[in-house]
Short mmCIF file of C-alpha atoms in Angstrom, two decimals:
data_model
loop_
_atom_site.label_atom_id
_atom_site.label_comp_id
_atom_site.label_asym_id
_atom_site.label_seq_id
_atom_site.Cartn_x
_atom_site.Cartn_y
_atom_site.Cartn_z
CA MET B 412 28.85 20.79 37.44
CA THR B 413 29.50 17.20 38.41
CA LEU B 414 29.90 14.41 35.84
CA ARG B 415 26.66 12.84 37.05
CA LYS B 416 24.70 16.04 36.39
CA ARG B 417 26.28 16.40 32.94
CA LEU B 418 25.31 12.82 32.05
CA THR B 419 21.80 13.39 33.39
CA GLY B 420 21.43 16.43 31.15
CA ILE B 421 22.70 14.56 28.09
CA TRP B 422 20.33 11.68 28.86
CA LEU B 423 17.28 13.92 29.24
CA MET B 424 18.03 15.87 26.06
CA ALA B 425 18.54 12.64 24.10
CA MET B 426 15.35 11.08 25.46
CA ALA B 427 13.33 14.23 24.74
CA LEU B 428 14.45 14.17 21.10
CA LEU B 429 13.90 10.42 20.82
CA SER B 430 10.42 10.68 22.34
CA PHE B 431 9.38 13.21 19.71
CA GLY B 432 10.84 10.89 17.09
CA ALA B 433 8.80 8.02 18.52
CA TYR B 434 5.66 10.16 18.49
CA THR B 435 6.20 11.04 14.81
CA THR B 436 6.94 7.42 13.87
CA PHE B 437 3.74 6.36 15.64
CA PHE B 438 1.65 8.21 13.05
CA VAL B 439 3.71 7.02 10.10
CA ALA B 440 3.48 3.37 11.21
CA GLN B 441 -0.24 3.64 12.04
CA MET B 442 0.34 1.65 15.21
CA SER B 443 -2.60 0.16 17.07
CA ALA B 444 -0.87 0.56 20.43
CA PRO B 445 -2.41 2.86 23.08
CA TYR B 446 -2.26 6.42 21.71
CA ILE B 447 -1.80 8.04 25.11
CA VAL B 448 1.56 6.31 25.64
CA TYR B 449 3.16 8.04 22.66
CA TRP B 450 1.37 11.33 23.28
CA THR B 451 2.50 11.67 26.89
CA LEU B 452 6.13 10.58 26.53
CA PRO B 453 7.25 13.77 24.68
CA ILE B 454 5.40 15.90 27.24
CA PHE B 455 6.97 14.12 30.21
CA GLN B 456 10.45 14.36 28.68
CA SER B 457 10.00 18.04 27.90
CA ILE B 458 8.90 18.75 31.48
CA ALA B 459 11.86 16.83 32.89
CA LEU B 460 14.29 18.66 30.61
CA VAL B 461 12.89 22.12 31.43
CA ILE B 462 13.05 21.47 35.18
CA TYR B 463 16.59 20.11 34.80
CA LEU B 464 17.72 23.23 32.93
CA TRP B 465 16.07 25.42 35.57
CA GLY B 466 17.73 23.43 38.33
CA PRO B 467 16.17 20.56 40.33
CA ASP B 468 18.11 21.69 43.41
CA LYS B 469 16.10 24.92 43.45
CA ILE B 470 12.80 23.10 43.85
CA ARG B 471 11.14 23.62 47.21
CA PHE B 472 7.58 22.74 46.21
CA LYS B 473 7.25 18.99 46.88
CA PRO B 474 4.60 18.24 44.19
CA LEU B 475 6.89 19.83 41.57
CA LYS B 476 9.83 17.78 42.84
CA LEU B 477 7.70 14.63 42.60
CA THR B 478 6.66 15.63 39.07
CA TYR B 479 10.32 15.92 38.05
CA ARG B 480 11.15 12.50 39.46
CA LEU B 481 8.15 10.94 37.75
CA CYS B 482 9.00 12.49 34.39
CA TYR B 483 12.64 11.50 34.79
CA ALA B 484 11.58 7.92 35.52
CA THR B 485 9.50 7.77 32.32
CA SER B 486 12.64 8.54 30.31
CA PHE B 487 13.59 4.88 30.69
CA LEU B 488 10.46 3.94 28.70
CA VAL B 489 11.43 6.01 25.68
CA ILE B 490 13.93 3.59 24.13
CA PRO B 491 11.64 0.51 24.38
CA ALA B 492 8.74 2.56 22.98
CA PHE B 493 10.82 3.85 20.08
CA VAL B 494 12.17 0.38 19.24
CA PHE B 495 8.67 -1.11 19.32
CA ILE B 496 7.09 1.42 16.98
CA PHE B 497 10.15 1.58 14.73
CA MET B 498 9.75 -2.16 14.21
CA GLY B 499 6.10 -1.42 13.50
CA LEU B 500 7.13 1.06 10.81
CA ILE B 501 9.51 -1.44 9.22
CA SER B 502 6.74 -4.06 9.23
CA GLN B 503 4.61 -1.85 6.96
CA TYR B 504 6.91 -2.41 3.98
CA HIS B 505 6.30 -5.51 1.90
CA VAL B 506 9.31 -7.69 1.07
CA ASN B 507 10.26 -8.05 -2.57
CA ILE B 508 9.31 -11.51 -3.87
CA LYS B 509 11.89 -12.37 -6.51
CA GLU B 510 10.26 -15.66 -7.47
CA SER B 511 7.00 -13.95 -8.41
CA ILE B 512 5.77 -14.17 -12.01
CA ASP B 513 5.67 -10.87 -13.89
CA ALA B 514 1.98 -10.47 -14.71
CA ARG B 515 2.11 -6.98 -16.22
CA ASN B 516 1.70 -8.35 -19.73
CA ILE B 517 -0.32 -11.46 -18.86
CA PRO B 518 -4.06 -11.42 -19.61
CA VAL B 519 -6.01 -11.37 -16.35
CA LYS B 520 -7.82 -14.58 -17.34
CA ASP B 521 -4.44 -16.36 -17.31
CA ILE B 522 -3.63 -15.45 -13.70
CA LEU B 523 -4.39 -18.90 -12.35
CA PRO B 524 -3.11 -21.35 -9.71
CA GLY B 525 -0.78 -24.22 -10.57
CA ASP B 526 0.28 -27.52 -9.04
CA GLU B 527 2.41 -25.67 -6.48
CA THR B 528 2.29 -22.28 -4.78
CA LEU B 529 2.44 -19.52 -7.40
CA ILE B 530 2.78 -15.76 -6.97
CA PHE B 531 1.95 -13.24 -9.69
CA LYS B 532 3.05 -9.62 -9.56
CA THR B 533 1.40 -6.67 -11.28
CA ASP B 534 2.57 -3.08 -10.95
CA LYS B 535 0.55 -2.73 -7.76
CA VAL B 536 -0.21 -6.10 -6.16
CA TYR B 537 1.01 -9.61 -5.51
CA VAL B 538 -1.52 -12.37 -6.19
CA PHE B 539 -0.78 -15.48 -4.10
CA PHE B 540 -2.18 -18.89 -5.03
CA PRO B 541 -1.00 -21.09 -2.14
CA GLU B 542 -1.01 -24.83 -2.74
CA TYR B 543 -3.78 -26.30 -0.58
CA THR B 544 -6.32 -29.03 -0.04
CA THR B 545 -7.89 -27.39 3.01
CA VAL B 546 -8.12 -23.93 4.59
CA ASP B 547 -8.40 -23.65 8.38
CA LEU B 548 -8.93 -20.96 10.98
CA GLU B 549 -6.41 -21.48 13.77
CA CYS B 550 -7.17 -19.86 17.12
CA GLY B 551 -5.07 -19.45 20.24
CA LYS B 552 -1.66 -20.91 19.39
CA ARG B 553 0.24 -19.30 16.52
CA PRO B 554 0.82 -21.75 13.64
CA SER B 555 4.39 -23.02 13.48
CA LYS B 556 6.64 -22.56 10.47
CA SER B 557 7.96 -26.05 11.16
CA ASP B 558 4.55 -27.49 10.23
CA GLU B 559 5.37 -28.48 6.65
CA SER B 560 1.71 -28.97 5.75
CA ILE B 561 1.12 -25.19 5.98
CA THR B 562 1.70 -23.28 2.75
CA TRP B 563 0.26 -19.92 3.87
CA CYS B 564 -0.37 -18.20 7.20
CA CYS B 565 -1.67 -14.72 8.02
CA GLY B 566 -4.01 -12.95 10.42
CA ALA B 567 -7.73 -13.51 9.82
CA ALA B 568 -10.51 -11.89 11.86
CA PHE B 569 -10.31 -8.68 13.86
CA GLN B 570 -9.98 -8.91 17.63
CA HIS B 571 -12.10 -6.68 19.81
CA ALA B 572 -9.51 -5.76 22.42
CA VAL B 573 -5.76 -6.02 22.87
CA GLN B 574 -5.39 -8.96 25.26
CA ILE B 575 -2.48 -11.26 25.97
CA LYS B 576 -4.83 -13.99 27.15
CA PHE B 577 -6.76 -15.71 24.36
CA SER B 578 -10.54 -15.83 24.35
CA GLN B 579 -12.88 -16.94 21.56
CA ASP B 580 -15.25 -14.16 22.61
CA ASN B 581 -12.57 -11.58 21.78
CA ILE B 582 -12.65 -12.53 18.09
CA GLU B 583 -14.99 -10.21 16.22
CA GLY B 584 -17.63 -11.97 14.16
CA ASP B 585 -19.06 -15.47 14.42
CA HIS B 586 -16.43 -18.01 13.45
CA ALA B 587 -15.70 -21.71 13.19
CA SER B 588 -12.47 -23.62 13.67
CA HIS B 589 -12.07 -27.30 12.83
CA GLY B 590 -15.79 -27.95 13.04
CA GLU B 591 -16.45 -25.93 16.22
CA PHE B 592 -18.77 -22.92 15.93
CA TYR B 593 -18.26 -19.87 18.16
CA ASP B 594 -20.94 -17.21 18.55
CA SER B 595 -19.20 -13.85 18.83
CA PRO B 596 -20.72 -10.96 20.82
CA TYR B 597 -19.20 -8.58 18.27
CA ASP B 598 -20.88 -8.80 14.87
CA ARG B 599 -20.88 -6.08 12.20
CA ASP B 600 -23.41 -5.55 9.44
CA SER B 601 -20.54 -4.56 7.14
CA ASP B 602 -18.90 -7.98 7.44
CA GLY B 603 -18.80 -10.74 4.89
CA ALA B 604 -18.15 -14.37 5.75
CA PHE B 605 -15.49 -16.66 4.34
CA THR B 606 -15.97 -20.41 4.78
CA PHE B 607 -14.19 -23.60 3.79
CA ALA B 608 -15.69 -27.07 4.12
CA ASN B 609 -15.81 -30.28 2.10
CA GLY B 610 -12.99 -29.05 -0.09
CA GLN B 611 -14.90 -25.93 -1.19
CA PHE B 612 -14.46 -22.28 -0.28
CA GLY B 613 -17.27 -19.76 -0.16
CA PHE B 614 -18.02 -16.07 0.40
CA GLU B 615 -21.34 -15.05 1.93
CA PHE B 616 -22.54 -11.48 2.43
CA GLU B 617 -26.16 -11.95 3.51
CA ASN B 618 -26.70 -15.01 5.73
CA LYS B 619 -23.25 -14.91 7.25
CA THR B 620 -23.89 -16.68 10.55
CA GLU B 621 -25.78 -19.48 8.80
CA ALA B 622 -22.90 -19.94 6.35
CA VAL B 623 -20.34 -20.26 9.16
CA GLN B 624 -22.60 -22.64 11.09
CA LYS B 625 -23.02 -24.80 7.99
CA ALA B 626 -19.24 -24.95 7.54
CA ALA B 627 -18.82 -25.94 11.18
CA LYS B 628 -21.36 -28.76 10.88
CA ALA B 629 -19.37 -30.08 7.92
CA GLY B 630 -16.19 -30.05 10.02
CA GLY B 631 -14.81 -26.93 8.35
CA SER B 632 -13.82 -23.41 9.28
CA GLY B 633 -14.96 -19.86 8.66
CA PHE B 634 -14.77 -16.30 9.93
CA MET B 635 -16.13 -12.83 9.29
CA GLN B 636 -14.26 -9.79 8.03
CA LEU B 637 -15.12 -6.48 6.41
CA ALA B 638 -16.74 -7.09 3.03
CA MET B 639 -14.84 -5.50 0.13
CA ILE B 640 -16.19 -6.90 -3.13
CA LYS B 641 -19.39 -8.85 -3.79
CA ASP B 642 -20.10 -10.24 -7.26
CA LYS B 643 -17.51 -7.86 -8.73
CA ARG B 644 -19.14 -4.82 -7.07
CA ASN B 645 -17.52 -2.67 -4.39
CA VAL B 646 -19.40 -2.99 -1.12
CA MET B 647 -16.84 -1.33 1.13
CA ASN B 648 -16.72 2.40 1.79
CA PHE B 649 -13.41 2.76 3.54
CA ASP B 650 -11.25 5.87 3.61
CA ARG B 651 -7.75 6.07 5.02
CA PRO B 652 -5.88 9.37 4.75
CA ARG B 653 -2.48 7.65 4.89
CA ALA B 654 -0.90 5.03 2.67
CA ARG B 655 -0.13 1.55 3.96
CA CYS B 656 0.05 -2.05 2.74
CA TYR B 657 -3.28 -3.81 2.23
CA ARG B 658 -4.39 -7.42 1.89
CA ALA B 659 -7.54 -9.16 0.70
CA LEU B 660 -8.73 -12.75 0.76
CA ALA B 661 -10.30 -13.02 -2.65
CA GLU B 662 -11.83 -15.06 -5.43
CA LEU B 663 -10.16 -14.42 -8.79
CA ASN B 664 -11.04 -16.32 -11.95
CA GLY B 665 -13.00 -18.76 -9.82
CA ASN B 666 -10.01 -19.55 -7.59
CA LEU B 667 -9.14 -18.66 -4.01
CA CYS B 668 -6.18 -16.35 -3.55
CA VAL B 669 -4.61 -13.74 -1.29
CA ILE B 670 -3.82 -10.33 -2.77
CA ASP B 671 -1.25 -7.98 -1.20
CA SER B 672 -0.27 -4.51 -2.26
CA VAL B 673 3.32 -4.44 -3.53
CA LYS B 674 4.09 -1.32 -1.52
CA MET B 675 2.34 1.18 0.71
CA MET B 676 -0.53 2.84 -1.15
CA HIS B 677 -3.87 4.51 -0.53
CA PHE B 678 -6.83 2.20 -0.12
CA ASN B 679 -8.73 3.47 -3.16
CA GLU B 680 -5.68 2.65 -5.29
CA PHE B 681 -5.70 -0.90 -3.93
CA MET B 682 -9.42 -1.26 -4.62
CA SER B 683 -8.97 0.05 -8.16
CA GLU B 684 -6.42 -2.68 -8.85
CA LEU B 685 -8.78 -5.36 -7.49
CA ARG B 686 -11.47 -4.08 -9.82
CA ARG B 687 -9.06 -4.05 -12.76
CA LEU B 688 -8.21 -7.68 -12.08
CA GLY B 689 -11.89 -8.55 -12.00
CA VAL B 690 -11.96 -9.95 -8.47
CA THR B 691 -15.34 -11.65 -7.93
CA ASN B 692 -15.52 -11.62 -4.11
CA ALA B 693 -13.19 -10.34 -1.42
CA VAL B 694 -12.97 -9.64 2.28
CA TYR B 695 -10.51 -7.39 4.06
CA MET B 696 -7.53 -8.74 5.99
CA ASP B 697 -6.11 -6.73 8.89
CA MET B 698 -2.71 -5.22 8.08
CA GLY B 699 -1.83 -3.08 11.09
CA ALA B 700 1.71 -3.25 12.44
CA GLY B 701 2.14 -6.65 14.07
CA TRP B 702 -1.27 -7.87 12.92
CA ASN B 703 0.10 -8.19 9.39
CA TYR B 704 2.39 -11.05 10.47
CA SER B 705 2.40 -13.50 7.55
CA TRP B 706 4.46 -16.07 5.71
CA TYR B 707 4.20 -18.71 3.01
CA ARG B 708 6.07 -21.84 2.00
CA CYS B 709 7.90 -21.77 -1.32
CA ALA B 710 7.72 -24.68 -3.74
CA ASN B 711 11.18 -25.80 -2.51
CA GLY B 712 9.83 -26.08 1.04
CA LYS B 713 11.54 -22.98 2.43
CA VAL B 714 9.49 -20.44 4.37
CA ARG B 715 9.46 -16.83 3.19
CA THR B 716 8.33 -14.32 5.80
CA LEU B 717 6.34 -11.41 4.39
CA PHE B 718 5.76 -9.45 7.60
CA GLY B 719 7.77 -10.78 10.50
CA LEU B 720 6.57 -8.85 13.55
CA PRO B 721 4.21 -11.12 15.50
CA VAL B 722 2.53 -9.58 18.53
CA PRO B 723 1.54 -11.63 21.58
CA TRP B 724 -2.03 -10.36 21.50
CA SER B 725 -2.75 -11.67 17.98
CA HIS B 726 -4.73 -14.89 18.37
CA ASN B 727 -6.30 -16.07 15.11
CA TRP B 728 -4.91 -16.91 11.67
CA ILE B 729 -6.05 -18.34 8.37
CA VAL B 730 -3.84 -21.17 7.13
CA PHE B 731 -3.73 -23.00 3.82
CA ARG B 732 -2.66 -26.63 4.09
CA LYS B 733 -1.60 -29.01 1.35
#
């Protein structure tokens, strides 16, 4: 056997194993990438390996020979696919925030914002109180970490389809950005609306479109997301069989905050902690791999990245500005 054939065999065996590893990691990371890509790669690599072991030189049937070449060619996609979803898996784990305040023995009524960005940590969640004077919905261009006015940035509304090119119509739910109202073709009855205008934030669960329009007329911003808690009552029936990190935009003790799970957990565990804290209102924030891209600015001005895997098809963010 020639050296080339030996190397080809080693390559195909390695890519077959790696493709199955990528397929397994896909489920663990709960990626939102096209399912068929990670389902077909192990099959293609297995076919290529079986034909190689049988002997490609023995093939006389042209369609089978073409199948082997096609499957062999897809082996060069395995490494990029594995790297992409492995990064997605890593992005599911929340960073440890050392400067957070231990709130395990603090009465819930004392979990309050201060003059600068504060983070409280319970056994299960981080409660972020970013310093701000205004809250905006940014669409299209990703907010820059060099913009020192931004104290918090994370994904906001869902997007209907994975698209590199930005379109306001692709954002699910009616929304407003810097005083401009956008009527979305994708509204859900299960959504709640978050708005910010005239220095005041609001949550609306009934007349959502009217609330966003009102914020736009006042020069503010707003968007719709899945409703979680309304007037301290659960309004979201959401079941995920696998654990992951979760995030909510919430009202706690009359103040606006962002609440993240400390680690991967089941959704009902996250909701139980929100109830324990006495969250008044809350809407869901998307936390899929890549969509959970988020960061905040510490009191010393340095940026701490929470989830650092931005994806080019993510196109709207909520930002707190001081």
